[in-house]
Amino acid sequence: MKKYIFFLLGVVCLSLSALGVHAEELDKSDANIIGHVVDKKTKEHLPYVTVALKGTTIGTVTDITGHYFLKNLPEGEFTLEVTSIGYKSESRKVTLKKGKTLEENFEIEEDAIALDGVVVSANRNETARRLAPTLVKVMSPKLFESTNSQTLSQGLVFQPGVRVETDCQNCGYSQVRINGMDGKYTQILIDSRPIFSALAGVYGLEQIPANMIERVEVVRGGGSALFGSSAIAGTINIITKEPIRNSGSFAHTISNFDGSGSFDNNTTLNLSLVSDDNKMGAYVYGQNRHRSAWDSNGDGFSELPKLKNQTIGFNGFYKTSAYSKFNLEYHHMEEFRRGGNRMDLPPHIAEDPDLNGSGEAGLVEQIKHSINTGSVKFTAFSPNQKHTLNIYASAQNIERESYYSAYGETTDFTGVLGAQYIHHFDKFLFMPSDVTGGIEFNHDNLHDKATDIQKYRDAALAEDPTATGDRLQQLIDKHTPAPLNQIVNISSAYLQNEWKNERWSFLLGGRVDKNSIMNHAIFSPRANIRYNPTEDINIRLSYAEGFRAPQAFDEDLHISNVGGDLVSIVRSKDLKEERSHSFNASVDWYHLFGSIQANLLIEGFYTKLTDPFVLTAPTPDPNGSNYLIQTRINGSGAKVYGATVEGKVAYLNKIQLQAGITLQRSLYDSPEEWSADKEHLSDKERQSDKILRTPDVYGYFTALYTPVKPLTLSLNGNYTGKMYVPHLMSQVDGTRDLLVKSPDFFELGAKAGYDIDFASGICLQFNVGVQNIFNSYQSDFDKGATRDSGYIYGPGAPRSYFAGVKLSF
């Protein structure tokens, strides 16, 4: 923890000393802007709309009556911009002069399908989504609320081309798949920083509460390669909430699994505070979650693990001048997670048939996490709005205690230091352009060791009861897994230029990464073209290259069970980096039919993988331990291709409908081995050219209906097509491995919410609903302590009933 704190403090001091930054008051220029903001159709004054001068840190929100006041502004020509969720942004040029007050009134239109939002994931710079060089999909807090998604993992499924799957029957490990590729191919960012380490990625999607999220930006394909080497399938950028005005909320939701005695309780707290002069603010949030274990097939072993999760954090800013500010974000998370049987007993006792009271072997996976994550960022604009500088540092420290048939400890510290500079040219060669360049240093220090000395001593004596002295120590060492110490340093630099206007955008750029475990640097280029033949049509083409380094550890530190044996991952000695080539093409069409807004998106994608990482089938450890070993090797090559279609329709603020479907194929160039069962299967049967656990068809829909203003009704659905899933040491057919074609699944959810508004500005909401109404859930789980914990597919939870209350002010 000390190194985490010193890391952040050191960067803050370095930034301050290098830049000579000091807090300063705005000049008393008496150059002011006053005005109001109203709904263009209803003429109703709109409260809490953001009004800001672009290229500065100056901004405010309209009051409860829809009026605003900006005072003592710098002199010069600026762009005044008005933004609000659910409305199209509006901007206009203003010229500010000393002692002059301008009145600028705005009428803004509803934008129920969020066409004009600002995104940063397309080019590492704030850009209107319509004008972004690559396609960026945005998830808002409204989507999390309407689908009753309490965590990031629950909400991500309502995006085209995105799936979240559960991969472990014991501990509930999940991963996100974009365009059919494993979670390891997706770059997960927090506030645009690659601080989400490989260890955090094991359970991290379920650990990020929805109430800390301002929006989630999803880029499919390699069109955002400037964010890092792992952005092969795509990028998920989690933008945390910042304080805008004084406000707060408190909410509690209780869910029940299919009328059983298993419940999921989730409590959230949010508080936003901003100073009167808008120079500083803090957004504080917290979540407390407690979920009972869920046993689907009545064998006494859980299919959903028990969870206890607490998160607390804040996001604050301090404006050092009209053109510079500091942002500071920090959150702390504690989690307890346990799956298996006999939750009332310590893990080693629950597994021991002589101690657990049943006379039969048990099975336990238990993890305790303590995670600290934080970042500091300094942003400076030049008064002529030509230059932007960002200096940032982020860090994450994970301490994990685990039990996978033996106790262990893991620590992982990840730190990121970087700087980015943007220069705006009114004309560069043939068109206005933005040049973006930056450097970044990423450090990851991971240690994993076994701590269950008695366990390995017992195993040694079981092998040789007479062993003593050096002989006993040799046997103990044989049964003790080797500790893992991995330090990875990545030095990176990137540069891109984007020529753009309202009709065209041409982007050329690249990133160079030097990974300390590789003896050469890797260059990853990208190119994007956007063409708007009309204001309502966006056509985009993109190409990008990426790579994954052959590091010893990835998400695979998660250990699974097969037939009662533990499965661990090792790296082939001659493993080399994996390379990718991604192509994306899309047509995005918008139209307004009177009061109806419509959007249709058609996208095609193709990714070619060279030397892809694949895992061999589990085999006994040649060194004689009790583990089964899977080796990561380079495969023959692979390709993933397909198309996504998504549509949105909105009628005023009454009806909103959104749906998407993805058709794809994920294939190896040559069949790869998935099973080592030579006794029951032929060589041909033990191999498959399909990338497993990847359906050819999947999709989603969400629908929102507001018949009267206090009442909101919503429906949502998620479809997962058939896919091939390996079933190792199958209970269906003795100990024979099977490649099972799963059934398809359709989850349907419904929610009703009713708001009661009080004159004091307080809103009380009640909501009820059902998730997975038809209980579309896996029916052939393995049973008992010898089950294949990886044989799990389909929806992450059975039918669930929920009710909640939310107080906002």
PDB file of C-alpha atoms in Angstrom, residues 49 238 440-441 578 596 636 652:
ATOM      1  CA  VAL A  49     -27.978  21.628 -18.022  1.00  0.00           C
ATOM      2  CA  ILE A 238     -15.178   3.060 -18.161  1.00  0.00           C
ATOM      3  CA  GLU A 440       3.365   6.040 -21.573  1.00  0.00           C
ATOM      4  CA  PHE A 441       5.085   3.730 -19.136  1.00  0.00           C
ATOM      5  CA  GLU A 578       0.589 -13.023 -31.145  1.00  0.00           C
ATOM      6  CA  ILE A 596     -39.742   9.885 -34.271  1.00  0.00           C
ATOM      7  CA  SER A 636      -1.698 -22.247 -36.473  1.00  0.00           C
ATOM      8  CA  LEU A 652     -40.493  11.883 -28.043  1.00  0.00           C
TER       9      LEU A 652
END
